[in-house]
Amino acid sequence: MKATLVLGSLIVGAVSAYKATTTRYYDGQEGACGCGSSSGAFPWQLGIGNGVYTAAGSQALFDTAGASWCGAGCGKCYQLTSTGQAPCSSCGTGGAAGQSIIVMVTNLCPNNGNAQWCPVVGGTNQYGYSYHFDIMAQNEIFGDNVVVDFEPIACPGQAASDWGTCLCVGQQETDPTPVLGNDTGSTPPGSSPPATSSSPPSGGGQQTLYGQCGGAGWTGPTTCQAPGTCKVQNQWYSQCLP
């Protein structure tokens, strides 16, 4: 049954559900929504409880304007329901169909260095999907790299309370992320995402505060302008933080 999805002031067009690819990671870092401290992530990021997890969202879920810190999508929750299928025969085994979890976006999965899974805004990943969730978990949750149907929902009470402890609360960009188009994962598998470029910022080749400074495949600056220090957020993304 089709329904109109409402998230805050954003009204999303009538659709059954959107589709996304999923992976999982665990790095113990606070992430690009500031849910932690210099010593690492808040413990609840590994699992809020009652089937609620945290995740790094692809750019369209984190911030459609391209922000890499305190994106407008920070703190937003989604219900993910497994289709039971992996996006390709060689990139996962899938899992049982029909199982659902809730995730809250607390980090960014950038396209740079991770185009296989995390697309640019308006593009698709290597498997033809416009959205991706990298779920923070040490063990499989509902399968191996499963494709999911997802929809935005109100965060459960405990998740909303936990989000209130993050640095980015009240500091997000004004971009009304997420902007979910009518894509339901129908793009033919194997489509390549648009190419991206990384131009070093001004300042002698050093990255500006809150900019990217490392991660798998990163070819830009790896040192930060004062008072920033390059800190690892996950295997794909390091960021200049004070």
XYZ file of N, CA and C in Angstrom:
726
model
N 0.848 -1.185 0.000
C 0.000 0.000 0.000
C 0.882 1.233 0.000
N 0.556 2.203 -0.827
C 1.356 3.409 -0.895
C 0.926 4.386 0.181
N 1.919 5.126 0.694
C 1.619 6.090 1.741
C 2.532 7.283 1.584
N 2.095 8.437 2.072
C 2.934 9.620 2.048
C 3.804 9.620 3.289
N 5.127 9.705 3.102
C 6.063 9.656 4.210
C 6.373 11.064 4.667
N 6.289 11.307 5.961
C 6.549 12.630 6.506
C 7.695 12.534 7.489
N 8.719 13.380 7.312
C 9.859 13.404 8.219
C 10.129 14.847 8.575
N 9.750 15.245 9.800
C 9.889 16.639 10.180
C 9.018 17.479 9.263
N 9.632 18.505 8.648
C 8.888 19.360 7.734
C 8.949 18.851 6.310
N 9.650 17.731 6.094
C 9.816 17.198 4.750
C 8.714 16.207 4.439
N 8.011 16.428 3.343
C 7.006 15.483 2.883
C 7.569 14.777 1.671
N 7.654 13.463 1.746
C 8.213 12.670 0.675
C 7.076 12.090 -0.140
N 7.209 12.075 -1.448
C 6.150 11.630 -2.335
C 5.646 10.247 -2.021
N 4.486 9.920 -2.521
C 3.847 8.644 -2.241
C 4.616 7.511 -2.902
N 5.177 6.630 -2.079
C 5.919 5.480 -2.561
C 5.685 4.328 -1.609
N 5.937 3.118 -2.071
C 5.807 1.967 -1.187
C 6.985 1.916 -0.231
N 8.206 1.988 -0.761
C 9.423 1.982 0.038
C 10.572 2.273 -0.900
N 11.665 2.709 -0.339
C 12.880 2.927 -1.102
C 13.806 1.749 -0.861
N 14.736 1.538 -1.775
C 15.676 0.438 -1.631
C 17.079 0.977 -1.433
N 17.876 0.229 -0.680
C 19.259 0.620 -0.412
C 20.098 -0.632 -0.215
N 21.389 -0.483 -0.434
C 22.325 -1.536 -0.072
C 22.777 -1.308 1.366
N 23.286 -2.355 2.000
C 23.790 -2.236 3.367
C 25.116 -2.982 3.507
N 25.939 -2.487 4.414
C 27.143 -3.174 4.883
C 27.198 -2.924 6.380
N 28.241 -3.377 7.036
C 28.405 -3.059 8.453
C 29.864 -2.731 8.743
N 30.071 -1.952 9.798
C 31.419 -1.572 10.217
C 31.413 -1.349 11.718
N 32.593 -1.311 12.301
C 32.725 -0.890 13.694
C 34.120 -0.343 13.893
N 34.222 0.957 14.181
C 35.542 1.560 14.370
C 35.699 2.254 15.715
N 34.622 2.348 16.495
C 34.729 2.959 17.812
C 34.904 4.465 17.797
N 34.691 5.122 16.639
C 34.869 6.563 16.531
C 33.524 7.284 16.623
N 33.581 8.596 16.944
C 32.347 9.344 17.153
C 31.548 9.561 15.882
N 32.195 9.617 14.730
C 31.481 9.820 13.478
C 31.221 11.281 13.177
N 30.698 11.541 11.984
C 30.541 12.897 11.467
C 29.327 13.629 12.016
N 28.594 13.011 12.948
C 27.493 13.701 13.626
C 27.863 14.050 15.065
N 29.129 13.805 15.437
C 29.607 14.209 16.755
C 29.049 13.418 17.913
N 28.743 12.132 17.694
C 28.167 11.316 18.768
C 29.261 10.574 19.520
N 30.069 11.332 20.246
C 31.165 10.756 21.006
C 32.066 11.857 21.509
N 33.299 11.497 21.801
C 34.278 12.455 22.294
C 35.635 12.087 21.724
N 36.673 12.760 22.186
C 38.020 12.471 21.697
C 38.455 11.049 22.033
N 37.795 10.429 22.996
C 38.151 9.063 23.387
C 37.389 8.008 22.593
N 36.450 8.437 21.734
C 35.736 7.471 20.906
C 34.237 7.684 20.909
N 33.522 6.721 20.331
C 32.069 6.815 20.201
C 31.382 6.616 21.544
N 30.215 7.244 21.699
C 29.388 6.935 22.854
C 28.999 5.458 22.775
N 28.967 4.737 23.898
C 28.666 3.297 23.873
C 27.364 2.951 23.164
N 26.362 3.835 23.241
C 25.070 3.499 22.634
C 25.141 3.410 21.119
N 26.204 3.939 20.498
C 26.289 3.862 19.038
C 26.375 2.419 18.539
N 26.852 1.513 19.371
C 26.954 0.117 18.960
C 25.605 -0.591 19.008
N 24.606 0.060 19.552
C 23.274 -0.535 19.619
C 22.460 0.173 20.673
N 21.476 0.955 20.230
C 20.673 1.731 21.165
C 19.791 0.815 22.000
N 19.400 -0.320 21.432
C 18.535 -1.264 22.131
C 17.216 -1.432 21.415
N 16.543 -2.545 21.710
C 15.230 -2.826 21.129
C 15.243 -2.781 19.602
N 16.323 -3.301 18.999
C 16.382 -3.372 17.547
C 16.742 -2.077 16.860
N 17.268 -1.098 17.603
C 17.666 0.185 17.019
C 19.189 0.257 16.968
N 19.722 0.579 15.788
C 21.161 0.660 15.579
C 21.518 2.035 15.033
N 22.819 2.300 14.901
C 23.274 3.521 14.245
C 23.961 3.139 12.945
N 24.076 4.114 12.038
C 24.641 3.813 10.724
C 25.267 5.055 10.111
N 26.228 4.812 9.219
C 26.757 5.866 8.358
C 25.918 5.857 7.085
N 25.332 6.984 6.750
C 24.502 7.066 5.557
C 25.284 7.597 4.374
N 24.915 7.182 3.175
C 25.525 7.752 1.976
C 25.160 9.236 1.900
N 25.825 9.971 0.997
C 25.715 11.429 1.009
C 24.281 11.931 0.911
N 23.432 11.293 0.112
C 22.050 11.746 -0.030
C 21.256 11.586 1.257
N 21.668 10.671 2.124
C 21.016 10.489 3.417
C 21.634 11.392 4.478
N 22.928 11.687 4.336
C 23.635 12.500 5.329
C 23.406 13.988 5.108
N 23.562 14.451 3.874
C 23.353 15.861 3.563
C 23.444 16.055 2.059
N 22.339 16.412 1.427
C 22.327 16.523 -0.028
C 23.140 17.703 -0.539
N 23.446 18.671 0.335
C 24.247 19.823 -0.079
C 25.739 19.520 -0.035
N 26.120 18.338 0.446
C 27.517 17.930 0.425
C 28.282 18.132 1.710
N 27.619 18.523 2.796
C 28.322 18.706 4.064
C 28.948 17.390 4.513
N 30.109 17.478 5.169
C 30.773 16.281 5.678
C 30.821 16.265 7.200
N 30.214 17.253 7.840
C 30.159 17.323 9.305
C 28.827 17.942 9.694
N 28.160 17.376 10.680
C 26.864 17.882 11.147
C 25.874 18.020 9.993
N 25.770 16.995 9.166
C 24.834 17.021 8.051
C 23.393 17.099 8.519
N 22.531 17.589 7.633
C 21.119 17.742 7.976
C 20.443 16.404 8.238
N 21.047 15.302 7.763
C 20.467 13.984 7.996
C 20.863 13.363 9.318
N 21.759 14.012 10.060
C 22.176 13.475 11.360
C 20.973 13.354 12.296
N 20.892 12.220 12.985
C 19.824 12.023 13.950
C 18.504 11.563 13.358
N 18.445 11.363 12.033
C 17.221 10.876 11.397
C 17.174 9.350 11.475
N 15.974 8.808 11.628
C 15.809 7.361 11.774
C 15.060 6.760 10.583
N 15.375 5.498 10.304
C 14.772 4.771 9.192
C 14.479 3.335 9.613
N 13.403 2.802 9.095
C 13.137 1.375 9.263
C 13.640 0.652 8.030
N 14.495 -0.357 8.250
C 15.078 -1.150 7.176
C 14.490 -2.553 7.238
N 13.996 -3.049 6.116
C 13.443 -4.397 6.049
C 14.189 -5.191 4.996
N 14.755 -6.309 5.401
C 15.581 -7.113 4.506
C 14.764 -7.719 3.371
N 15.322 -7.635 2.149
C 14.717 -8.330 1.011
C 15.227 -9.764 0.925
N 16.271 -10.064 1.709
C 16.873 -11.392 1.680
C 17.924 -11.567 0.606
N 18.084 -10.556 -0.256
C 18.987 -10.668 -1.392
C 20.201 -9.758 -1.237
N 21.354 -10.224 -1.707
C 22.530 -9.380 -1.824
C 22.471 -8.672 -3.176
N 23.188 -7.551 -3.355
C 23.109 -6.825 -4.624
C 23.759 -7.541 -5.798
N 24.626 -8.521 -5.522
C 25.213 -9.325 -6.596
C 25.685 -10.646 -6.001
N 25.932 -11.626 -6.841
C 26.270 -12.964 -6.356
C 27.638 -13.036 -5.701
N 28.508 -12.057 -5.996
C 29.868 -12.098 -5.459
C 30.130 -11.057 -4.376
N 29.092 -10.316 -3.954
C 29.324 -9.247 -2.973
C 28.503 -9.431 -1.703
N 28.083 -10.650 -1.413
C 27.340 -10.923 -0.193
C 26.460 -12.138 -0.371
N 26.002 -12.674 0.752
C 25.156 -13.866 0.701
C 23.701 -13.570 1.020
N 23.393 -12.305 1.369
C 22.016 -11.976 1.703
C 21.635 -12.519 3.067
N 20.363 -12.852 3.237
C 19.886 -13.352 4.520
C 18.400 -13.614 4.453
N 17.789 -13.792 5.620
C 16.356 -14.065 5.679
C 15.566 -12.809 5.333
N 14.601 -12.949 4.451
C 13.769 -11.813 4.052
C 12.745 -11.488 5.129
N 12.389 -10.209 5.221
C 11.302 -9.791 6.096
C 11.716 -9.261 7.448
N 12.956 -9.498 7.881
C 13.388 -9.001 9.186
C 13.624 -7.503 9.118
N 13.183 -6.773 10.138
C 13.307 -5.315 10.148
C 14.104 -4.828 11.348
N 14.840 -3.750 11.139
C 15.517 -3.042 12.216
C 15.304 -1.552 11.988
N 15.655 -0.758 12.992
C 15.641 0.695 12.867
C 17.075 1.183 12.996
N 17.469 2.126 12.153
C 18.795 2.722 12.267
C 18.661 4.237 12.367
N 19.600 4.840 13.089
C 19.699 6.291 13.155
C 21.015 6.702 12.514
N 20.987 7.697 11.628
C 22.200 8.156 10.951
C 23.049 8.972 11.922
N 24.280 8.504 12.172
C 25.209 9.217 13.050
C 26.568 9.427 12.393
N 26.681 9.087 11.106
C 27.971 9.209 10.430
C 27.733 9.309 8.930
N 28.788 9.670 8.205
C 28.753 9.777 6.748
C 29.557 8.648 6.123
N 28.999 8.017 5.097
C 29.738 7.079 4.255
C 30.008 7.813 2.943
N 31.190 8.419 2.782
C 31.457 9.265 1.616
C 31.698 8.457 0.349
N 31.387 9.062 -0.775
C 31.628 8.403 -2.056
C 33.116 8.276 -2.353
N 33.890 9.295 -1.981
C 35.316 9.291 -2.282
C 36.000 8.124 -1.588
N 36.550 7.204 -2.374
C 37.207 6.036 -1.820
C 36.273 4.890 -1.514
N 34.966 5.102 -1.705
C 34.005 4.047 -1.372
C 32.858 4.021 -2.368
N 33.171 4.305 -3.643
C 32.137 4.386 -4.678
C 31.429 3.056 -4.904
N 32.067 1.945 -4.516
C 31.421 0.643 -4.688
C 30.064 0.616 -4.006
N 29.986 1.223 -2.811
C 28.759 1.156 -2.029
C 28.053 2.497 -1.879
N 28.799 3.570 -1.680
C 28.189 4.846 -1.274
C 28.181 5.854 -2.420
N 27.014 6.098 -3.023
C 26.928 6.958 -4.207
C 26.939 8.442 -3.869
N 27.231 9.245 -4.891
C 27.073 10.689 -4.769
C 25.584 11.011 -4.849
N 25.225 12.225 -4.455
C 23.833 12.656 -4.537
C 23.386 12.646 -5.998
N 22.297 11.983 -6.273
C 21.777 11.904 -7.625
C 22.373 10.786 -8.460
N 23.374 10.077 -7.915
C 24.004 8.978 -8.632
C 23.641 7.640 -8.015
N 24.307 6.600 -8.468
C 24.087 5.268 -7.919
C 25.429 4.635 -7.587
N 25.393 3.618 -6.729
C 26.615 2.868 -6.462
C 26.822 1.831 -7.568
N 27.821 0.989 -7.415
C 28.159 0.051 -8.487
C 27.073 -0.989 -8.736
N 26.103 -1.068 -7.835
C 25.045 -2.063 -7.977
C 23.716 -1.437 -8.382
N 23.742 -0.127 -8.697
C 22.553 0.531 -9.211
C 21.632 1.124 -8.168
N 22.101 1.300 -6.926
C 21.256 1.834 -5.855
C 21.698 3.243 -5.472
N 20.718 4.086 -5.174
C 20.986 5.496 -4.877
C 21.278 5.766 -3.410
N 21.040 4.777 -2.532
C 21.200 4.978 -1.095
C 21.940 3.790 -0.483
N 22.684 4.073 0.597
C 23.426 3.013 1.277
C 23.492 3.304 2.770
N 23.345 2.249 3.575
C 23.512 2.326 5.024
C 24.666 1.418 5.431
N 25.677 1.979 6.096
C 26.773 1.197 6.663
C 26.496 1.111 8.160
N 25.978 -0.024 8.602
C 25.456 -0.174 9.958
C 26.587 -0.476 10.936
N 26.614 0.240 12.061
C 27.642 -0.009 13.063
C 27.265 -1.244 13.874
N 28.009 -2.313 13.672
C 27.743 -3.571 14.375
C 28.963 -4.465 14.252
N 29.278 -5.186 15.309
C 30.424 -6.084 15.286
C 30.087 -7.433 14.666
N 28.798 -7.772 14.608
C 28.368 -9.042 14.029
C 27.223 -8.799 13.053
N 26.962 -9.782 12.209
C 25.857 -9.661 11.270
C 24.547 -9.446 12.012
N 23.706 -8.591 11.445
C 22.424 -8.278 12.074
C 21.300 -9.069 11.424
N 21.121 -8.887 10.134
C 20.085 -9.663 9.441
C 20.572 -10.176 8.095
N 21.857 -10.451 8.015
C 22.402 -11.041 6.808
C 23.688 -10.373 6.372
N 24.208 -10.832 5.249
C 25.483 -10.362 4.726
C 25.246 -9.434 3.538
N 25.424 -8.116 3.766
C 25.286 -7.114 2.703
C 23.939 -7.207 1.980
N 22.870 -7.263 2.753
C 21.544 -7.419 2.152
C 21.036 -6.107 1.568
N 20.223 -6.217 0.532
C 19.462 -5.086 0.011
C 18.223 -4.942 0.893
N 17.872 -3.701 1.227
C 16.729 -3.472 2.111
C 15.722 -2.528 1.471
N 14.470 -2.679 1.878
C 13.457 -1.653 1.661
C 13.529 -0.744 2.880
N 13.468 0.574 2.680
C 13.545 1.453 3.843
C 12.599 2.628 3.703
N 12.250 3.188 4.857
C 11.412 4.377 4.898
C 11.748 5.183 6.144
N 11.655 6.516 6.068
C 11.930 7.350 7.240
C 10.826 7.209 8.275
N 11.222 7.178 9.544
C 10.260 7.080 10.640
C 10.702 8.008 11.761
N 9.816 8.243 12.711
C 10.185 8.994 13.907
C 11.095 8.128 14.768
N 12.144 8.720 15.318
C 13.059 7.954 16.169
C 12.345 7.523 17.450
N 12.521 6.255 17.863
C 11.960 5.809 19.140
C 12.510 6.648 20.288
N 11.820 6.626 21.418
C 12.161 7.495 22.539
C 13.610 7.457 22.969
N 14.177 6.243 23.161
C 15.550 6.149 23.630
C 16.526 6.683 22.593
N 16.249 6.414 21.316
C 17.117 6.915 20.254
C 17.098 8.438 20.227
N 15.921 9.029 20.389
C 15.816 10.486 20.400
C 16.585 11.072 21.575
N 16.520 10.405 22.726
C 17.256 10.878 23.902
C 18.758 10.774 23.684
N 19.199 9.656 23.105
C 20.626 9.472 22.840
C 21.135 10.514 21.856
N 20.351 10.798 20.817
C 20.757 11.804 19.842
C 20.964 13.160 20.517
N 20.221 13.434 21.552
C 20.348 14.701 22.260
C 21.692 14.912 22.919
N 22.527 13.860 23.012
C 23.851 13.990 23.625
C 24.945 14.266 22.598
N 24.611 14.315 21.309
C 25.618 14.477 20.257
C 25.968 15.946 20.026
N 27.198 16.191 19.573
C 27.680 17.552 19.365
C 26.904 18.300 18.294
N 26.375 17.579 17.316
C 25.743 18.245 16.177
C 24.281 18.608 16.401
N 23.733 18.298 17.557
C 22.342 18.664 17.825
C 22.195 20.179 17.730
N 21.297 20.633 16.869
C 21.076 22.064 16.703
C 22.091 22.766 15.831
N 23.092 22.025 15.313
C 24.129 22.643 14.488
C 24.079 22.181 13.042
N 23.074 21.365 12.683
C 23.019 20.833 11.334
C 22.793 21.929 10.303
N 23.214 21.614 9.074
C 22.962 22.512 7.961
C 21.451 22.639 7.752
N 21.036 23.672 7.023
C 19.613 23.898 6.806
C 19.056 23.086 5.646
N 19.939 22.427 4.889
C 19.500 21.572 3.790
C 18.500 20.541 4.310
N 17.314 20.411 3.670
C 16.268 19.524 4.198
C 16.501 18.052 3.885
N 17.662 17.545 4.246
C 17.967 16.129 4.031
C 17.039 15.270 4.892
N 16.631 14.095 4.496
C 16.962 13.493 3.214
C 15.963 13.872 2.133
N 16.425 13.993 0.916
C 15.541 14.191 -0.221
C 15.474 12.866 -0.956
N 14.427 12.133 -0.730
C 14.281 10.812 -1.325
C 13.486 10.933 -2.610
N 14.132 10.629 -3.717
C 13.447 10.690 -4.995
C 12.575 9.467 -5.195
N 12.179 9.223 -6.415
C 11.314 8.090 -6.706
C 12.090 6.827 -7.023
N 13.415 6.868 -6.848
C 14.233 5.698 -7.136
C 13.905 4.572 -6.170
N 13.655 3.400 -6.695
C 13.390 2.230 -5.860
C 14.365 1.115 -6.176
N 15.547 1.495 -6.649
C 16.564 0.498 -6.920
C 16.399 -0.183 -8.255
N 15.705 0.477 -9.199
C 15.440 -0.168 -10.473
C 16.530 0.071 -11.507
N 17.525 0.916 -11.166
C 18.626 1.143 -12.090
C 19.351 -0.165 -12.334
N 19.671 -0.499 -13.571
C 20.309 -1.786 -13.854
C 21.581 -1.984 -13.049
N 21.749 -3.143 -12.393
C 22.981 -3.422 -11.666
C 24.180 -3.268 -12.582
N 25.285 -2.799 -11.999
C 26.499 -2.616 -12.773
C 26.698 -1.189 -13.219
N 25.684 -0.316 -12.986
C 25.844 1.080 -13.360
C 26.945 1.702 -12.529
N 27.755 2.533 -13.135
C 28.851 3.165 -12.420
C 28.427 4.531 -11.930
N 28.824 4.932 -10.716
C 28.490 6.251 -10.203
C 29.282 7.314 -10.934
N 28.800 8.555 -10.932
C 29.533 9.630 -11.582
C 30.905 9.800 -10.957
N 31.869 10.184 -11.772
C 33.220 10.403 -11.262
C 33.233 11.625 -10.372
N 34.056 11.600 -9.343
C 34.201 12.737 -8.453
C 35.646 13.181 -8.469
N 35.876 14.414 -8.073
C 37.236 14.930 -8.016
C 37.489 15.506 -6.649
N 38.740 15.554 -6.263
C 39.120 16.073 -4.960
C 40.181 17.137 -5.162
N 39.823 18.385 -4.990
C 40.766 19.474 -5.158
C 41.251 19.930 -3.802
N 42.568 19.978 -3.574
C 43.088 20.428 -2.291
C 42.620 21.841 -1.995
N 42.259 22.137 -0.752
C 41.816 23.476 -0.390
C 42.989 24.427 -0.332
N 42.669 25.719 -0.194
C 43.725 26.700 -0.037
C 44.392 26.503 1.313
N 45.610 26.998 1.447
C 46.293 26.879 2.728
C 47.470 25.942 2.647
N 48.219 25.979 1.536
C 49.430 25.180 1.450
C 49.173 23.698 1.351
N 48.027 23.293 0.778
C 47.748 21.881 0.625
C 47.197 21.227 1.868
N 46.931 21.993 2.923
C 46.348 21.437 4.136
C 44.832 21.559 4.089
N 44.166 20.575 4.681
C 42.711 20.568 4.693
C 42.185 21.556 5.729
N 41.014 22.136 5.442
C 40.381 23.054 6.379
C 39.681 22.273 7.491
N 39.331 22.965 8.563
C 38.669 22.344 9.702
C 37.367 21.693 9.261
N 37.150 20.452 9.688
C 35.990 19.612 9.405
C 35.991 19.021 7.995
N 37.057 19.250 7.217
C 37.155 18.646 5.900
C 37.746 17.249 5.973
N 37.645 16.492 4.858
C 38.185 15.133 4.810
C 39.698 15.184 4.670
N 40.396 14.298 5.393
C 41.858 14.280 5.346
C 42.415 12.869 5.200
N 41.579 11.890 4.943
C 42.081 10.533 4.780
C 40.957 9.544 4.588
N 41.330 8.288 4.418
C 40.377 7.216 4.181
C 40.788 6.430 2.955
N 40.253 5.229 2.822
C 40.604 4.356 1.707
C 40.355 5.054 0.377
N 41.386 5.162 -0.451
C 41.259 5.771 -1.758
C 41.380 7.281 -1.784
N 41.502 7.904 -0.619
C 41.574 9.369 -0.555
C 42.883 9.858 -1.153
N 42.812 10.846 -2.055
C 44.005 11.378 -2.714
C 44.227 12.853 -2.412
N 43.405 13.421 -1.539
C 43.534 14.827 -1.186
C 44.512 15.042 -0.045
N 44.481 16.234 0.563
C 45.407 16.563 1.647
C 45.205 15.675 2.867
N 46.292 15.370 3.546
C 46.235 14.484 4.715
C 46.676 15.178 6.000
N 46.982 16.464 5.917
C 47.275 17.245 7.116
C 46.263 18.375 7.200
N 46.095 18.924 8.397
C 45.026 19.891 8.645
C 45.573 21.264 9.009
N 44.835 22.287 8.617
C 45.145 23.631 9.063
C 44.860 23.736 10.558
N 45.683 24.483 11.282
C 45.488 24.683 12.716
C 44.118 25.321 12.964
N 43.423 24.893 14.010
C 43.850 23.994 15.086
C 43.429 22.544 14.863
N 43.206 22.149 13.617
C 42.683 20.822 13.347
C 43.728 19.721 13.404
N 43.264 18.513 13.714
C 44.078 17.299 13.694
C 43.316 16.244 12.911
N 44.002 15.524 12.031
C 43.337 14.510 11.218
C 43.010 13.293 12.079
N 41.728 12.992 12.224
C 41.283 11.892 13.077
C 40.475 10.887 12.263
N 40.771 9.611 12.446
C 40.092 8.540 11.725
C 38.659 8.410 12.235
N 37.683 8.417 11.312
C 36.280 8.201 11.653
C 35.844 6.783 11.311
N 36.284 6.287 10.177
C 36.091 4.898 9.793
C 37.119 4.580 8.712
N 37.097 3.374 8.163
C 38.144 2.979 7.232
C 38.127 3.783 5.937
N 36.997 4.460 5.654
C 36.894 5.234 4.426
C 37.051 6.732 4.655
N 37.037 7.161 5.911
C 36.901 8.597 6.148
C 37.646 9.043 7.394
N 38.572 10.001 7.206
C 39.229 10.698 8.308
C 38.893 12.172 8.161
N 38.813 12.881 9.284
C 38.306 14.246 9.254
C 39.154 15.157 10.126
N 39.326 16.423 9.674
C 40.051 17.426 10.456
C 39.136 17.953 11.559
N 39.481 17.634 12.795
C 38.671 18.038 13.939
C 39.526 18.812 14.933
N 38.927 19.739 15.684
C 39.696 20.521 16.660
C 40.143 19.674 17.842
